[in-house]
XYZ file of C-alpha atoms in Angstrom:
253
model
C 168.720 -205.745 -118.555
C 166.012 -208.289 -119.212
C 163.489 -209.364 -116.330
C 161.616 -212.523 -117.186
C 158.264 -212.732 -115.685
C 157.756 -216.488 -115.140
C 156.680 -218.984 -112.567
C 158.674 -221.815 -114.196
C 161.961 -223.021 -112.553
C 165.107 -223.282 -114.715
C 164.511 -227.117 -114.645
C 160.948 -226.762 -115.816
C 162.094 -224.340 -118.599
C 164.754 -226.916 -119.737
C 162.177 -229.718 -119.868
C 159.792 -227.443 -121.850
C 162.405 -226.629 -124.356
C 163.483 -230.289 -124.775
C 159.864 -231.289 -125.418
C 159.553 -228.723 -128.008
C 162.843 -229.828 -129.642
C 161.797 -233.371 -129.833
C 158.533 -232.319 -131.519
C 160.656 -230.413 -134.042
C 162.710 -233.384 -135.196
C 162.152 -232.481 -138.800
C 164.355 -230.561 -141.234
C 163.689 -226.729 -141.066
C 162.773 -225.502 -144.412
C 165.621 -223.554 -146.066
C 165.106 -220.050 -147.668
C 167.226 -217.681 -149.742
C 170.188 -216.093 -148.068
C 169.357 -212.705 -149.659
C 171.877 -210.032 -150.829
C 172.786 -208.580 -147.597
C 174.816 -211.288 -145.739
C 178.260 -210.284 -144.485
C 180.511 -212.089 -142.073
C 180.077 -211.035 -138.491
C 181.753 -211.704 -135.090
C 180.796 -214.076 -132.217
C 178.886 -211.895 -129.810
C 175.627 -212.079 -127.767
C 174.427 -208.449 -127.975
C 174.137 -207.252 -131.569
C 172.191 -204.059 -130.930
C 175.145 -201.541 -130.755
C 172.806 -199.265 -128.859
C 170.182 -198.851 -131.766
C 166.622 -198.335 -130.655
C 163.757 -200.737 -130.927
C 161.760 -203.122 -128.844
C 164.347 -205.296 -126.990
C 164.115 -208.909 -128.163
C 165.992 -211.906 -126.779
C 166.009 -214.625 -129.446
C 166.893 -218.143 -128.378
C 167.713 -220.688 -131.111
C 167.887 -224.395 -130.387
C 169.607 -226.413 -133.126
C 168.605 -230.047 -133.454
C 170.378 -232.782 -135.324
C 167.608 -234.391 -137.199
C 169.520 -237.701 -137.687
C 169.627 -238.276 -133.986
C 166.802 -235.989 -132.676
C 169.595 -234.723 -130.250
C 170.677 -231.111 -129.633
C 173.607 -230.066 -131.777
C 176.300 -228.569 -129.736
C 179.294 -226.463 -131.075
C 177.287 -225.292 -134.108
C 177.726 -221.536 -135.053
C 174.299 -219.790 -135.371
C 174.657 -216.717 -137.495
C 171.935 -214.149 -137.631
C 171.396 -210.741 -139.342
C 168.408 -208.561 -139.739
C 167.438 -204.889 -140.574
C 167.094 -202.197 -137.944
C 163.688 -200.714 -136.875
C 163.702 -198.532 -139.858
C 164.511 -201.189 -142.452
C 168.207 -200.536 -142.832
C 170.904 -203.267 -143.101
C 174.324 -202.674 -141.650
C 177.184 -202.952 -144.076
C 174.727 -202.152 -146.878
C 173.219 -198.798 -145.722
C 173.309 -197.139 -149.168
C 171.578 -200.055 -150.867
C 169.043 -200.288 -147.995
C 168.228 -196.657 -148.603
C 167.408 -197.466 -152.242
C 170.502 -196.019 -153.784
C 171.526 -197.734 -157.051
C 174.973 -198.643 -155.685
C 177.131 -201.587 -154.596
C 178.875 -199.497 -152.056
C 179.485 -201.039 -148.677
C 180.157 -199.634 -145.269
C 181.821 -200.705 -142.013
C 178.737 -200.742 -139.815
C 177.886 -204.079 -138.046
C 174.544 -203.559 -136.118
C 172.140 -206.412 -135.976
C 174.638 -209.044 -137.052
C 176.170 -211.654 -134.851
C 177.034 -215.315 -134.241
C 176.793 -217.480 -131.191
C 178.148 -221.212 -130.633
C 175.516 -223.557 -129.389
C 175.976 -225.084 -125.879
C 175.517 -228.726 -124.914
C 171.760 -228.313 -125.122
C 172.142 -226.929 -128.757
C 171.237 -223.434 -127.594
C 172.314 -219.984 -128.791
C 170.990 -216.744 -127.387
C 171.021 -213.277 -128.866
C 170.048 -209.837 -127.494
C 168.777 -207.716 -130.338
C 165.468 -205.878 -131.141
C 162.354 -206.787 -132.834
C 163.345 -206.271 -136.398
C 161.793 -203.669 -138.738
C 160.689 -204.236 -142.286
C 161.228 -202.724 -145.727
C 159.602 -202.657 -149.179
C 158.442 -205.988 -150.544
C 159.288 -208.233 -147.472
C 157.494 -209.285 -144.353
C 159.270 -208.905 -141.036
C 162.134 -211.510 -140.662
C 165.442 -212.527 -139.431
C 167.972 -214.225 -141.544
C 169.855 -217.308 -140.064
C 172.624 -219.671 -140.991
C 174.062 -222.552 -139.102
C 177.583 -223.338 -139.605
C 179.173 -226.750 -138.695
C 182.816 -227.547 -137.860
C 183.844 -223.913 -137.931
C 186.905 -222.829 -135.918
C 187.182 -219.595 -133.942
C 189.962 -217.134 -133.776
C 190.635 -213.934 -131.733
C 191.690 -210.918 -133.743
C 192.334 -207.844 -131.509
C 189.531 -208.865 -129.064
C 187.069 -209.734 -131.691
C 186.151 -213.367 -132.302
C 185.872 -214.653 -135.749
C 184.677 -217.964 -137.201
C 186.426 -219.613 -140.165
C 186.240 -222.833 -142.030
C 183.628 -225.586 -141.717
C 180.555 -225.521 -143.858
C 177.013 -224.013 -143.794
C 174.379 -226.744 -143.133
C 171.391 -224.438 -142.999
C 170.249 -221.134 -144.424
C 166.768 -219.840 -143.646
C 164.551 -217.020 -142.284
C 162.580 -216.635 -139.198
C 159.294 -214.842 -139.366
C 156.900 -213.047 -136.902
C 153.180 -213.006 -136.252
C 151.540 -210.276 -138.139
C 149.275 -209.195 -135.258
C 152.287 -208.701 -133.046
C 154.120 -206.649 -135.572
C 151.006 -204.531 -135.990
C 151.459 -203.627 -132.342
C 155.234 -203.042 -132.733
C 154.524 -200.818 -135.679
C 152.714 -198.272 -133.383
C 155.901 -197.579 -131.441
C 158.933 -195.457 -132.063
C 161.204 -195.658 -133.912
C 159.162 -198.145 -136.143
C 156.613 -195.309 -136.752
C 159.128 -193.623 -139.051
C 158.229 -196.071 -141.826
C 156.706 -194.416 -144.809
C 155.934 -197.610 -146.710
C 153.081 -200.140 -146.381
C 154.207 -203.204 -144.483
C 153.990 -206.548 -146.340
C 152.153 -209.140 -144.414
C 153.323 -212.738 -144.400
C 150.877 -214.140 -146.736
C 151.939 -211.423 -149.299
C 155.539 -212.292 -149.139
C 156.632 -214.766 -151.867
C 159.720 -215.882 -149.895
C 157.613 -216.641 -146.843
C 155.199 -218.825 -149.023
C 157.973 -220.637 -150.901
C 160.004 -221.445 -147.792
C 156.999 -222.629 -145.610
C 157.457 -219.558 -143.520
C 154.559 -220.632 -141.290
C 156.768 -223.276 -139.784
C 159.409 -220.785 -138.714
C 157.334 -218.153 -137.085
C 158.967 -217.535 -133.659
C 156.576 -217.553 -130.689
C 157.010 -214.344 -128.739
C 156.522 -213.781 -125.057
C 156.573 -210.638 -123.024
C 159.474 -210.404 -120.442
C 157.887 -207.585 -118.466
C 154.338 -206.504 -117.336
C 154.681 -203.499 -119.803
C 153.970 -205.529 -123.031
C 155.787 -204.065 -126.105
C 156.777 -201.090 -123.885
C 159.126 -203.482 -122.238
C 161.105 -206.420 -123.579
C 160.055 -209.573 -125.422
C 161.632 -212.984 -126.172
C 161.238 -215.728 -128.684
C 162.373 -219.361 -128.772
C 162.648 -221.406 -131.967
C 164.044 -224.869 -132.719
C 165.755 -225.448 -136.124
C 166.164 -229.115 -137.223
C 169.259 -229.548 -139.543
C 171.372 -232.231 -141.015
C 174.917 -231.261 -139.931
C 176.413 -233.520 -142.648
C 174.974 -231.663 -145.651
C 175.757 -228.295 -147.172
C 173.081 -225.641 -147.633
C 171.799 -225.332 -151.139
C 170.759 -221.673 -150.424
C 174.038 -219.870 -151.362
C 174.300 -216.135 -151.519
C 176.090 -213.816 -153.912
C 179.865 -213.752 -153.583
C 180.885 -211.519 -150.690
C 177.366 -210.737 -149.916
C 177.398 -207.870 -152.302
C 173.855 -206.875 -153.475
C 172.685 -206.152 -156.963
C 171.092 -202.764 -157.619
C 168.276 -202.720 -155.152
C 165.080 -204.191 -156.445
C 161.547 -203.166 -155.048
C 161.719 -205.770 -152.405
C 165.158 -206.215 -150.884
């Protein structure tokens, strides 16, 4: 359970978010989808009980044509676990030269934006892996429809208007790296300015501001709010490999 330490009322918080959104009425830079995308389900909590610093991510989607919040868009995120492993591609994440996939789904999920253009996810502060700075992948689907299959909600149809990556402040990640299970990493962590994808996609504009939700710092929970300006009438130019299957794993996945 998240306990937000704040003196703001809900109305003040809404005003602050709107002001931030208006200031972000520009197209968010796109970035490569990467090889580890796989369709997920609509759900708020994507942790599946896996360990890490609890992180609440709020994504506000803005229509840059009108500078208005974009409701009913499907925000789709995925990231590695605290030890740098992607679900559905565990073998490849471990560096095995294989295209084998699996049925795991941790740290993948989708949410439909509300009237304020907001989608919220409960996850963890992501880990990292060889060749890449700490990041979260994100897509925004427009005009998708939802269907319930055996209690799980899936999206289909529509089109992807945005594909990008969200990054983190290196100093904060330095602190996270001192905590278990992140300490299990045996590789040197790549910093933002060393990551070619971060540089090419203007990653400094999509660094998510992080706030503590408890008085315990990173021993408690954190949250991050980010606004993404998109053109819902366009189709993203950053398409992934068919089916999301990766090639044999390169040094930086």
